[in-house]
Short mmCIF file of C-alpha atoms and ligand atoms in Angstrom, two decimals:
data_model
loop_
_atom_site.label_atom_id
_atom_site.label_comp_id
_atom_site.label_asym_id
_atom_site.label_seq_id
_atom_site.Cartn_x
_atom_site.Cartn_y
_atom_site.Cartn_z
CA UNK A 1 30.06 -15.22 -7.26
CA UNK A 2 30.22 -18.69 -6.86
CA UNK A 3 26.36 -20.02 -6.46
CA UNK A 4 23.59 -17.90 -8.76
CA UNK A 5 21.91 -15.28 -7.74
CA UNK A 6 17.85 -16.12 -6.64
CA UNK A 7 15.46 -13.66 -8.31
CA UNK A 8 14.99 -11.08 -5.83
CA UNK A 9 11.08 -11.79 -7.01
CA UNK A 10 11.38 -15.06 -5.41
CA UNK A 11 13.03 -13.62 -2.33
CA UNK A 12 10.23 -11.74 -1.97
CA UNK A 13 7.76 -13.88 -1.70
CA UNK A 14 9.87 -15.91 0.71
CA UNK A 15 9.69 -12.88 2.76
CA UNK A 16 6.60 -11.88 2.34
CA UNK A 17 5.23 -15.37 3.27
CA UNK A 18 7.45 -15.54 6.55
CA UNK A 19 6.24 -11.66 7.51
CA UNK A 20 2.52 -13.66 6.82
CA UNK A 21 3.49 -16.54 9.62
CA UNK A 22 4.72 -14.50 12.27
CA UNK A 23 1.78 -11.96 11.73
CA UNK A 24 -0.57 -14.94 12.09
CA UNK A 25 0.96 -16.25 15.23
CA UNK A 26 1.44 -13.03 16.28
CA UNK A 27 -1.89 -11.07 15.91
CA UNK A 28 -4.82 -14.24 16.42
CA UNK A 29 -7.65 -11.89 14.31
CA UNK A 30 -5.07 -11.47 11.25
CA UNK A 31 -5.71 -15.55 10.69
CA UNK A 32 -9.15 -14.99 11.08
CA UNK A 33 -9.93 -12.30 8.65
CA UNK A 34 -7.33 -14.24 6.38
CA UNK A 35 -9.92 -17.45 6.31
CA UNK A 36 -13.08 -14.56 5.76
CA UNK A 37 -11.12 -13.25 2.76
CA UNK A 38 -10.52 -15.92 0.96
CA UNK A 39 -14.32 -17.68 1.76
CA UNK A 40 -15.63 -14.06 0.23
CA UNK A 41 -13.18 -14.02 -2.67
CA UNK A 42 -13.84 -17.94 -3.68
CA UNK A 43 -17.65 -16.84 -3.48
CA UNK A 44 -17.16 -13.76 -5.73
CA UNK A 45 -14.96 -15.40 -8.58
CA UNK A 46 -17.93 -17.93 -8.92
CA UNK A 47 -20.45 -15.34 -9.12
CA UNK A 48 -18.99 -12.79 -11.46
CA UNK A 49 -17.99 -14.58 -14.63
CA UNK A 50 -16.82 -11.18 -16.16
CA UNK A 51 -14.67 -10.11 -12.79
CA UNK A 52 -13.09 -13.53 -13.53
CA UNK A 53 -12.23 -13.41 -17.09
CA UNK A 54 -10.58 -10.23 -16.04
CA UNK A 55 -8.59 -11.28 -13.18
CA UNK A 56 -7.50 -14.17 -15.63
CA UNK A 57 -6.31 -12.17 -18.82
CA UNK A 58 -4.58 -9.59 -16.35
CA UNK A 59 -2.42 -12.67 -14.35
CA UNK A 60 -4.17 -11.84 -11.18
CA UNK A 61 -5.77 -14.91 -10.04
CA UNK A 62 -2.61 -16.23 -8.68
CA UNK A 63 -1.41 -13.19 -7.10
CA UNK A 64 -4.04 -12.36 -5.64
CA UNK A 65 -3.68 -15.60 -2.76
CA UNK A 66 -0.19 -14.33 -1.43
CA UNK A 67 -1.14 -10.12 -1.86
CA UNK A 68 -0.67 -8.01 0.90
CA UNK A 69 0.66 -4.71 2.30
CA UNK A 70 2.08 -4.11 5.61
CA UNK A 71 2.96 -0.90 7.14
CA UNK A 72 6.13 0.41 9.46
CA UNK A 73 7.08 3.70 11.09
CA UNK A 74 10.26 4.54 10.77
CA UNK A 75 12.49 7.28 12.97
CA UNK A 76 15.64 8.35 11.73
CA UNK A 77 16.90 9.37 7.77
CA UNK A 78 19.49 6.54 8.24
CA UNK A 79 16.53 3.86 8.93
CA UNK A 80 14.97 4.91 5.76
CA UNK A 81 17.57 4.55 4.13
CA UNK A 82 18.90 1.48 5.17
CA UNK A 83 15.31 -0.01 4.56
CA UNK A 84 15.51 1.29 1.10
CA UNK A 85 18.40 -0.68 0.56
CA UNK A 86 16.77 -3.77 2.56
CA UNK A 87 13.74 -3.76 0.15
CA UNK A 88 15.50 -3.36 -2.84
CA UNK A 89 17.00 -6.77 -2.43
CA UNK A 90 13.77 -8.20 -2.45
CA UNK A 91 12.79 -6.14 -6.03
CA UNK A 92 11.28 -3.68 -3.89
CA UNK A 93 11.31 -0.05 -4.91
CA UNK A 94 9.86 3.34 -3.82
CA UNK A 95 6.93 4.77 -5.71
CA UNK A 96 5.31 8.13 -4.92
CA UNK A 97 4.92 10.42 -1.80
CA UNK A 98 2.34 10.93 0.84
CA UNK A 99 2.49 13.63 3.66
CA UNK A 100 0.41 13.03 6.12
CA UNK A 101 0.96 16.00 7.99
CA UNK A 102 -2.01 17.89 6.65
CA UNK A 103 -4.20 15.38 8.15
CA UNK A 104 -2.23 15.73 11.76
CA UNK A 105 -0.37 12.81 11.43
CA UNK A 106 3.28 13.95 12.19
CA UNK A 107 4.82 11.83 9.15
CA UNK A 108 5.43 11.63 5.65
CA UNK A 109 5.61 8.74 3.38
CA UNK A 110 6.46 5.95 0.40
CA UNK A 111 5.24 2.93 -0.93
CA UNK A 112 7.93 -0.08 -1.36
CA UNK A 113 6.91 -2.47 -3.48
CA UNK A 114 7.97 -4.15 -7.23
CA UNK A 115 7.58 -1.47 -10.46
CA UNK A 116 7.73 -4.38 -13.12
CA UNK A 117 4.83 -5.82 -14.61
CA UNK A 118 6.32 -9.50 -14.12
CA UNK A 119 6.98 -8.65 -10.39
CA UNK A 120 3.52 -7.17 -10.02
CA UNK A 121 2.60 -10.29 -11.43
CA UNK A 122 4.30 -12.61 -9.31
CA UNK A 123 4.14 -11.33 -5.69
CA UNK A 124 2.94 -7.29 -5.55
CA UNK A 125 3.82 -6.90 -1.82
CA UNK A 126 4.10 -3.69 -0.75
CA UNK A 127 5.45 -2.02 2.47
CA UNK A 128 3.62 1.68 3.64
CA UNK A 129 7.17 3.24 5.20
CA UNK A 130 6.40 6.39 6.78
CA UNK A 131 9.42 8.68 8.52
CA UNK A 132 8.54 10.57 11.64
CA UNK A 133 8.91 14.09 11.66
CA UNK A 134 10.32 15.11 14.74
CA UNK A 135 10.16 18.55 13.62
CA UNK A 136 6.97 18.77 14.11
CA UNK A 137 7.04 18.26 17.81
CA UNK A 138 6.70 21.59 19.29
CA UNK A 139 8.67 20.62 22.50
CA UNK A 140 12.16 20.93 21.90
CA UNK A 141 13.44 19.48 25.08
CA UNK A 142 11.38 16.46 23.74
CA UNK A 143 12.54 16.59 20.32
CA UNK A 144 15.92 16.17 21.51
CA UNK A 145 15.09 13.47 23.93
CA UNK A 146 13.09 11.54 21.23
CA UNK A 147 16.27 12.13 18.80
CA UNK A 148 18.50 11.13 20.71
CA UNK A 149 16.86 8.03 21.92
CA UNK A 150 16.13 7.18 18.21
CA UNK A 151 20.23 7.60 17.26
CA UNK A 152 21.05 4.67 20.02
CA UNK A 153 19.07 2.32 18.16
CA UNK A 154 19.82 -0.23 15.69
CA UNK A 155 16.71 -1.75 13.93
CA UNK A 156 18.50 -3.64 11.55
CA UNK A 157 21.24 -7.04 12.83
CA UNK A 158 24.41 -6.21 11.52
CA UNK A 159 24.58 -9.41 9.49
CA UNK A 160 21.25 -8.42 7.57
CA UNK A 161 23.10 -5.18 6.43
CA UNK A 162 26.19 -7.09 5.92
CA UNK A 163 24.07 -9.34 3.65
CA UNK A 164 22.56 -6.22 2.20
CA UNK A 165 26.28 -5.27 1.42
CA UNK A 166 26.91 -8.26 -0.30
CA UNK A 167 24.05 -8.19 -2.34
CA UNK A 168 24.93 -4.62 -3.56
CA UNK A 169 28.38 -5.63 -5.03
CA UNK A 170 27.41 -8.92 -6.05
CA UNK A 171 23.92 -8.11 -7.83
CA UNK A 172 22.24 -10.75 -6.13
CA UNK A 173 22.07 -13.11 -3.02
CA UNK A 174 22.85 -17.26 -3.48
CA UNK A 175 19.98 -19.50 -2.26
CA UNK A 176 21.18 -19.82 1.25
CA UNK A 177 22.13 -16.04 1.73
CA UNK A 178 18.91 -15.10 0.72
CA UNK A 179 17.41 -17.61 3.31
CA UNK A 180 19.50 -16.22 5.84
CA UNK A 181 18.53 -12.53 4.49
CA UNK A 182 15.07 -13.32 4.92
CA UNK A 183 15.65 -14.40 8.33
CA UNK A 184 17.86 -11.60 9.47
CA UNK A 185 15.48 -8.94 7.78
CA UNK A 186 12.42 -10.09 9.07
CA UNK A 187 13.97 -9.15 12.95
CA UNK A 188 13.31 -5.50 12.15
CA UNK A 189 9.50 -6.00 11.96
CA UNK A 190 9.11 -8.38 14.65
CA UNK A 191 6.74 -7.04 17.70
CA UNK A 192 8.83 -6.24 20.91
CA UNK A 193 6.57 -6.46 24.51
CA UNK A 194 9.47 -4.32 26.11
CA UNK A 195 10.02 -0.77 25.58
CA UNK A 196 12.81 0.83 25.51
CA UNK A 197 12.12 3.89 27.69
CA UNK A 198 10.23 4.38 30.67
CA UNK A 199 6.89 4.15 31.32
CA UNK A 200 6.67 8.97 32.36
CA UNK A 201 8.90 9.03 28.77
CA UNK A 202 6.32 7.03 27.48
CA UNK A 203 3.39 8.92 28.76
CA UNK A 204 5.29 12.45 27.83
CA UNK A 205 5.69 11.17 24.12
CA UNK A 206 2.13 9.68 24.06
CA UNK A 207 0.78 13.24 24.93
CA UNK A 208 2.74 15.14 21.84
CA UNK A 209 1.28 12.27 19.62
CA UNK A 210 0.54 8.38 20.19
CA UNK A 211 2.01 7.92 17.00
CA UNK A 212 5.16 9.41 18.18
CA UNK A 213 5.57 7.08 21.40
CA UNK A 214 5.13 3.94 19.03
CA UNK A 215 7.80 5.25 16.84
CA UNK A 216 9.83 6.35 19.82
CA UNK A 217 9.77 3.52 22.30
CA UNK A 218 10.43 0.39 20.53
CA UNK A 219 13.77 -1.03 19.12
CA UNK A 220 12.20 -1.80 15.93
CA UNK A 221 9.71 -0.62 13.63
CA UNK A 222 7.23 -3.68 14.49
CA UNK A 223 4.87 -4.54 11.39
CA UNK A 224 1.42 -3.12 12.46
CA UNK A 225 -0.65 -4.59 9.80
CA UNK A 226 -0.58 -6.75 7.34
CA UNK A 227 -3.87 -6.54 4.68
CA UNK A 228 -5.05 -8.62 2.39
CA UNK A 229 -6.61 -8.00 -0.97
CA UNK A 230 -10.55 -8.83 -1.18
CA UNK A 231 -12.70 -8.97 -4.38
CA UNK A 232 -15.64 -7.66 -2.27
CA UNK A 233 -14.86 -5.81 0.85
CA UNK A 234 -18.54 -4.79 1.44
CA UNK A 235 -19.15 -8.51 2.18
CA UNK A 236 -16.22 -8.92 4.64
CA UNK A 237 -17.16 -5.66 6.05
CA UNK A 238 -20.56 -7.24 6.72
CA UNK A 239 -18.78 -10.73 7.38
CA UNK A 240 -16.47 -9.76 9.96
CA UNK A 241 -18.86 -9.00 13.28
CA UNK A 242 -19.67 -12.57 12.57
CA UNK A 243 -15.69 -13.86 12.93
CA UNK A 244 -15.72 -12.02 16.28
CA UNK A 245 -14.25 -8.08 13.92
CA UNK A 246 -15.37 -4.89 15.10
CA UNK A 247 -14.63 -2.73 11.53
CA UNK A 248 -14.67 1.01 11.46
CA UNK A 249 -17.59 3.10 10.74
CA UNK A 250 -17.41 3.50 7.12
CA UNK A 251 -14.71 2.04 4.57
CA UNK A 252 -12.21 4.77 3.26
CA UNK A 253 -11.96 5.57 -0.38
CA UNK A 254 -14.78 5.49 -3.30
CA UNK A 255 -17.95 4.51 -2.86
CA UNK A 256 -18.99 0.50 -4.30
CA UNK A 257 -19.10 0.95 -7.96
CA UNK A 258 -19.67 -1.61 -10.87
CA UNK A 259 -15.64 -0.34 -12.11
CA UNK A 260 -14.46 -0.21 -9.35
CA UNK A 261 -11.57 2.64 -8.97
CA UNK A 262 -7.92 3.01 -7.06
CA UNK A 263 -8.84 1.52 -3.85
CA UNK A 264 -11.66 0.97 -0.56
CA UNK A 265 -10.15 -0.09 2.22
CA UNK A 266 -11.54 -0.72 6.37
CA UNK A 267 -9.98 -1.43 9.57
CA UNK A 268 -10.80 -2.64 12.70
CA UNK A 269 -9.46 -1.42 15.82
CA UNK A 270 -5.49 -2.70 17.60
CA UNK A 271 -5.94 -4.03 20.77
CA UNK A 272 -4.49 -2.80 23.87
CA UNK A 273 -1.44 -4.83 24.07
CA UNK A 274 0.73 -5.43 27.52
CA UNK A 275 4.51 -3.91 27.25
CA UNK A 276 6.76 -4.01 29.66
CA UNK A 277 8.32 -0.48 30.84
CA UNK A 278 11.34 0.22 32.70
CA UNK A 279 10.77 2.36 36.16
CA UNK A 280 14.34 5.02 37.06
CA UNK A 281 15.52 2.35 38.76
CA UNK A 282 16.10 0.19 35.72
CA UNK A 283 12.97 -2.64 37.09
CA UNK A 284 10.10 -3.39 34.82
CA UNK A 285 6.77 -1.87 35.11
CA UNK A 286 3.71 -2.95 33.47
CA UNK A 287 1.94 -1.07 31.24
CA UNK A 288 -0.09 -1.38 27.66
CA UNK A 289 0.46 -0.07 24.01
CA UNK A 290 -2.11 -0.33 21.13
CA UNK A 291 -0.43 -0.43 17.49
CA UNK A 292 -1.37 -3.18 15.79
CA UNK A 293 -4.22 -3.35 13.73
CA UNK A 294 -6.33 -5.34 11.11
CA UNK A 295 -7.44 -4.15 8.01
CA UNK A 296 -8.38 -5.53 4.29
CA UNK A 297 -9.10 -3.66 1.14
CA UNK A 298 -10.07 -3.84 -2.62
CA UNK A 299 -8.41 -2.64 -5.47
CA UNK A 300 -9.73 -1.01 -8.53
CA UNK A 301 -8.40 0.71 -11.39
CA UNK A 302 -5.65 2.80 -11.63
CA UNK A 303 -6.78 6.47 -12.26
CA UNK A 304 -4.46 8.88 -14.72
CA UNK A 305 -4.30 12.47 -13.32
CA UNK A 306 -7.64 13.91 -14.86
CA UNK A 307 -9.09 11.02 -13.15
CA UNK A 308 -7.45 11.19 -10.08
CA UNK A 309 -8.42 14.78 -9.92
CA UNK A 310 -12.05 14.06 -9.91
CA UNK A 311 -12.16 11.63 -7.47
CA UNK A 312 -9.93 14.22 -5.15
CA UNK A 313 -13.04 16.76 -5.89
CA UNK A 314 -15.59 14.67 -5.31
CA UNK A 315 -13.95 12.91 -2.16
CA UNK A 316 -13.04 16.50 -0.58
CA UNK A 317 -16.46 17.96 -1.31
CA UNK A 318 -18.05 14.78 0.57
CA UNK A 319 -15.68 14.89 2.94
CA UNK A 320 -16.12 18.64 3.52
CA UNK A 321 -19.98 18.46 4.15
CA UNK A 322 -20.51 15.27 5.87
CA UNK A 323 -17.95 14.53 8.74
CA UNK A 324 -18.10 10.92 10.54
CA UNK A 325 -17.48 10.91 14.35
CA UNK A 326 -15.03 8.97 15.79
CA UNK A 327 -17.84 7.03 17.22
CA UNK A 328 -19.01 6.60 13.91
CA UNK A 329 -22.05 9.04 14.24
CA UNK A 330 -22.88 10.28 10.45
CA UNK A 331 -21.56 7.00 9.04
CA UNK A 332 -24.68 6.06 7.42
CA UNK A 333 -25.08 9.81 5.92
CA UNK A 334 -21.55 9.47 4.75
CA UNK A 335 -21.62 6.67 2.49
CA UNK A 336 -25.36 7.52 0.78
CA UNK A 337 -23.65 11.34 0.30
CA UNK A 338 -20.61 9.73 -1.26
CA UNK A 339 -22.53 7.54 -3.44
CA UNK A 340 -24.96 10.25 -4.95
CA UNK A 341 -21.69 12.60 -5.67
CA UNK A 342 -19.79 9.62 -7.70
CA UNK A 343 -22.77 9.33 -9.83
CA UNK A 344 -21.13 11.71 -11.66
CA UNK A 345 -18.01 9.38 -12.17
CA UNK A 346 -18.12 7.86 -15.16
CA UNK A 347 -19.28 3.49 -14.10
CA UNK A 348 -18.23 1.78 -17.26
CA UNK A 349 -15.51 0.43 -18.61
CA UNK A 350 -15.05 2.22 -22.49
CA UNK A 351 -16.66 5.11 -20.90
CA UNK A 352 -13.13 5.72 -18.23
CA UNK A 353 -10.95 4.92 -21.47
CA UNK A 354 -12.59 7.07 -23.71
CA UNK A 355 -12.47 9.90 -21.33
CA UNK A 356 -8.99 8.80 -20.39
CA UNK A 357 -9.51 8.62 -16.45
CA UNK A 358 -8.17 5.69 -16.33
CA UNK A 359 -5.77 2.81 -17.15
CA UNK A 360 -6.20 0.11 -19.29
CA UNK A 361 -4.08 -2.83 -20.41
CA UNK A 362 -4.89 -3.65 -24.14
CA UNK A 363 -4.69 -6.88 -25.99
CA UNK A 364 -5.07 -7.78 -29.68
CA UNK A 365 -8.04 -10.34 -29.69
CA UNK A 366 -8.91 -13.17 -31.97
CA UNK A 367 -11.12 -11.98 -34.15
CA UNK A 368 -8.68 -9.17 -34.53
CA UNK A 369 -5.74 -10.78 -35.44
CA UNK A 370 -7.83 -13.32 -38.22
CA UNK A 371 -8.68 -9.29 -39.69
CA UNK A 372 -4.76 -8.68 -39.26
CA UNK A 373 -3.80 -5.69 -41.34
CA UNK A 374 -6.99 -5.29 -43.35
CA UNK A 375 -9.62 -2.47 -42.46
CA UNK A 376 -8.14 -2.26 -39.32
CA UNK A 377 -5.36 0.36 -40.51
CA UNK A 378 -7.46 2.71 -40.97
CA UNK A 379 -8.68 2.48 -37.30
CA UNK A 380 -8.31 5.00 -34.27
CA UNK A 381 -7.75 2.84 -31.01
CA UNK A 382 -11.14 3.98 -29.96
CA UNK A 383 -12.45 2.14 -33.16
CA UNK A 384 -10.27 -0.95 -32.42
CA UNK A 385 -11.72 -1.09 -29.18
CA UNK A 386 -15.24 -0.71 -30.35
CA UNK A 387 -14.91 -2.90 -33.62
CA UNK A 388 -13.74 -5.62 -31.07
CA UNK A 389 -10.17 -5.76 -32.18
CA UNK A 390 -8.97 -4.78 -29.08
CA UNK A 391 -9.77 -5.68 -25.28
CA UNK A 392 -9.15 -3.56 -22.73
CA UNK A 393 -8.74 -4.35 -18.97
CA UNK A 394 -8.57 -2.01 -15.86
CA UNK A 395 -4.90 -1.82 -15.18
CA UNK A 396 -4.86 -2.50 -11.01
CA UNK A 397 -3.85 0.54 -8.78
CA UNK A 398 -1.26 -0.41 -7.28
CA UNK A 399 -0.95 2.17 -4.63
CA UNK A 400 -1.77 3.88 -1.76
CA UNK A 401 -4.22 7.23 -0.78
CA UNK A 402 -3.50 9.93 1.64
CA UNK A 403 -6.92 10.46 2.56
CA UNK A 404 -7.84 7.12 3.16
CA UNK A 405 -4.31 6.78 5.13
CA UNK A 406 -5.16 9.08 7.00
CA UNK A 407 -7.93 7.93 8.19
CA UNK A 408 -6.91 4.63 9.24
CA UNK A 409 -3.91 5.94 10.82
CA UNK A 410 -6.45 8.34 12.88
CA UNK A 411 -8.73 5.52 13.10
CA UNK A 412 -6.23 3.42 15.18
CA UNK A 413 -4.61 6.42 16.86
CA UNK A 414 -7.74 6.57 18.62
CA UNK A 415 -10.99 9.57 18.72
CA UNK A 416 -7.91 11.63 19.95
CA UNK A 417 -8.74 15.71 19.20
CA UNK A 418 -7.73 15.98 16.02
CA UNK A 419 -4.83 18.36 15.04
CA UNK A 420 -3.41 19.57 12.15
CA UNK A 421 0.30 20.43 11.29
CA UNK A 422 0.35 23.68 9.62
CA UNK A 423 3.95 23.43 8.38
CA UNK A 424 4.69 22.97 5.21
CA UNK A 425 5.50 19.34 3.31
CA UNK A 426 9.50 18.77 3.26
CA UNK A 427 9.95 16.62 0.33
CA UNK A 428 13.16 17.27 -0.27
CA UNK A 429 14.23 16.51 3.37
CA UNK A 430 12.34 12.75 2.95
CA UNK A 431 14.11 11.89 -0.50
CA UNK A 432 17.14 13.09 1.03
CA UNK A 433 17.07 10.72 3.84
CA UNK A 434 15.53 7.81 1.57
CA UNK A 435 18.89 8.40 -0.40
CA UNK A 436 16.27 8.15 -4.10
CA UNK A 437 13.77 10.01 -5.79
CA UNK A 438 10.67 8.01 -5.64
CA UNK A 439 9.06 6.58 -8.67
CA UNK A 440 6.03 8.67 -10.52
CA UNK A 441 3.19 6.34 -9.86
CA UNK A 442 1.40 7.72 -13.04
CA UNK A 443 4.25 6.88 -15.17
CA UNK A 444 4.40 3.61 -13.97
CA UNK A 445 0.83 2.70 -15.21
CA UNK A 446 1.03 4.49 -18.39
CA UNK A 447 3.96 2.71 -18.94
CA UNK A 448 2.51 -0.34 -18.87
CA UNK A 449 -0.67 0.96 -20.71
CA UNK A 450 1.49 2.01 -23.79
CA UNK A 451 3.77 -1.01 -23.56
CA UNK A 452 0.60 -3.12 -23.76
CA UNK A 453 -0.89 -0.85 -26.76
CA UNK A 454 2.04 -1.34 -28.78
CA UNK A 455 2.37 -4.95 -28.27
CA UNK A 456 -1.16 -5.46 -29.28
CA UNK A 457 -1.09 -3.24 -32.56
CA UNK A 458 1.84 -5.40 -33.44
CA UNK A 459 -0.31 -8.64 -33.29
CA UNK A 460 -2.82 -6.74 -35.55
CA UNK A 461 -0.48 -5.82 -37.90
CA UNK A 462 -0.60 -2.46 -37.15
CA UNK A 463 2.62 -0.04 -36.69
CA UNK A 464 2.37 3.04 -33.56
CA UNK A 465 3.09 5.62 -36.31
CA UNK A 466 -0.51 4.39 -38.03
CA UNK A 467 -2.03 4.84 -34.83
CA UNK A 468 0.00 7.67 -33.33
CA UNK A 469 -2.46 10.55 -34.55
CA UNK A 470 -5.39 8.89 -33.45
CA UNK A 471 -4.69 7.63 -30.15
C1 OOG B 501 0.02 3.23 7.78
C2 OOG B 501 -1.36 3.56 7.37
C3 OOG B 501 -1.46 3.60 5.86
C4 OOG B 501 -2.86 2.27 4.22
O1 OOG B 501 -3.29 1.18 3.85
O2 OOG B 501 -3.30 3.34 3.75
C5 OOG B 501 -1.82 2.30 5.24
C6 OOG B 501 0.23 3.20 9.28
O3 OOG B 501 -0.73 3.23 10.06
O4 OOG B 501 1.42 3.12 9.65
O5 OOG B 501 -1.33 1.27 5.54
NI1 NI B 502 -2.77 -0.30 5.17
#
């Protein structure tokens, strides 16, 4: 190729910064909770000296300006896995699966977003891509009216898939491609006021599921949020009535913790927004749809599968005896409950390595490496850790959680009776479409756990097979 390829890394964050500007001009409250983020965060790095040191040894400080995570709904196989394809020119990759049907949301999901530390590092946004599953619409006269209105669209311009093409055989996109890429590619997220169906097709796919008229309707998946990263979302939660936010009832995931773990996230509430229908005749009638929402979360540590079962426990058997209205009735209840159960999850640092329920990114200190080699070979890691030879810091989870999914899904679908699909998950029918297995979450982190053990034994002097039995 005749120009160099631009790190898809940096096309990233070119995209990621444009999908920030139209957001902001789009949805008025997104700029609002934007400036209330970053207030709260400023406030929190200058009161937690320790929270800082971490953020600073992990590479987060600068990320964390320019971190979000948006969300689309997606209708066909061949969307997903165009999108696939889209993302991946930006460094953007799969990671896990969610199915959301057992919560009576008629989809099933991935996470796009960059697998590499340094990508992580530089720009970690990530894209919540869910598929609709039209088999779960009981109807079938609907099913096939929904399917068929889904195979005459095109969400993607031909010349971003033509660029897409390029960038497959070519292994990368020149500066002024990748301009154009971003350009093209952000058209498939953009917010349309004009349906594509009429306002009774609407209304009929609105009554199998709301969530099935905003996939249905539209020609494009339109972004419906976009959520920044806070170092203390009880304060914006608190912060927000005051910048003119209603927030949900309670905040989704674990309860506030000194560690804090995977991820707490709250919403507040799309409004109604004016679309413009099309009557038999082919003339426009006016009418509303409410997709697009707000919402802002923190991140903890990322949990390995002991851990992560715990917190599943302890969530479900919450979850199970205390149930929040849609109104929000129980709310109170819900978090004291949840609180007094995770006092059984281990709050402090050594105490979730030693017990290995979470991650932790290591790193050879100085004292450490002016002991290089001495009586530091005859060390387990545990020792290291406690002997000061090695610091440890929570590894950031990087993911998403069905539960808490869930819940803002329902939580912006509206108090809507709650249903619940009882067929069973098709995996295999989503990684078909997507064209890729997803990546293993939990292999990602402990990749990056080991890859950061070994490098900091090295600096001590010390080889893996010395450590390898005492790990
Ligand atoms: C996605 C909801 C999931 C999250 O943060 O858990 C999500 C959607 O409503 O389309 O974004
Ligand atoms: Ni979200």
């Amino acid at each position: 190729m005749a120009a160099r390829p631009i790190r898809p890394d940096d096309i990233r964050t070119m995209f990621s910064r444009a999908m920030s500007e139209m957001y902001r001009t789009e949805v008025p409250q997104y700029g609002a909770l934007l400036d209330l983020v970053a207030e709260v965060n400023a406030a929190t790095m200058r009161a937690d000296a320790g929270l800082r040191a971490s953020l600073e040894q992990n590479g987060e400080t600068e990320r964390l300006s320019v971190e979000r995570h948006g969300a689309i709904r997606l209708g066909t196989a061949q969307e997903l896995f165009d999108i696939r394809r889209v993302f991946a020119v930006m460094g953007m990759h799969p990671v896990g699966y969610y199915d959301l049907s057992v919560a009576g949301v008629p989809v099933h999901a991935t996470a796009f977003r960059p697998i590499a530390d340094a990508g992580l590092r530089r720009n970690p946004f990530r894209v919540f891509t869910s598929l609709l599953r039209l088999d779960l619409i009981d109807d079938l006269a609907l099913r096939a009216e929904a399917e068929a209105i889904l195979a005459a669209r095109r969400i993607f311009t031909p010349r971003a898939l033509e660029l897409v093409a390029i960038c497959e055989a070519e292994g990368g996109l020149p500066q002024g491609q990748a301009g154009e890429f971003v350009r093209e590619a952000l058209e498939t997220f953009r917010w349309h006021s004009d349906a594509t169906v009429s306002l009774a097709t609407y209304r009929k796919l609105h009554e199998a599921h709301r969530l099935i008229a905003d996939v249905v309707s539209f020609r494009g998946p339109h972004i419906n949020h976009l959520t920044p990263r806070t170092l203390d979302i009880d304060a914006v939660q608190a912060g927000m009535p005051g910048y003119g936010i209603a927030p949900k009832a309670v905040i989704e995931g674990p309860p506030r913790r000194k560690c804090p773990i995977l991820l707490r996230q709250t919403s507040f509430k799309a409004l109604e927004e004016p679309i413009a229908f099309k009557d038999d005749a082919g003339a426009g009638i006016a009418g509303t749809h409410t997709a697009r929402f707000g919402e802002i979360e923190q991140r903890g540590v990322a949990l390995t599968a002991k851990g992560r079962r715990l917190y599943d426990a302890l969530l479900a058997s919450v979850r199970h005896d205390v149930q929040v209205g849609a109104t929000g009735a129980n709310a109170g209840e819900y978090g004291a409950e949840l609180s007094r159960r995770f006092g059984s999850f281990p709050d402090d640092w050594a105490e979730l390595r030693a017990e290995e329920l979470a991650f932790f990114r290591y790193s050879a200190t100085k004292a450490g490496i002016a002991r290089r080699g001495s009586s530091a070979s005859a060390m387990s890691v545990h020792e290291l850790v406690a002997a000061g030879h090695l610091r440890i810091d929570p590894i950031v989870y990087e993911d998403f959680l069905p539960v808490s999914a869930a819940g803002i899904f329902q939580s912006n679908l509206g108090g809507d009776a709650q249903k619940s699909y009882t067929a069973d998950s098709n995996r295999g029918a989503f990684e078909a479409a997507l064209g890729a297995v997803p990546h293993d979450e939990l292999e990602l982190y402990a990749q990056t756990e080991r890859a950061s053990l070994d490098r900091a034994l090295n600096e001590l002097g010390l080889s893996e097979f010395q450590i390898h039995a005492t790990a």
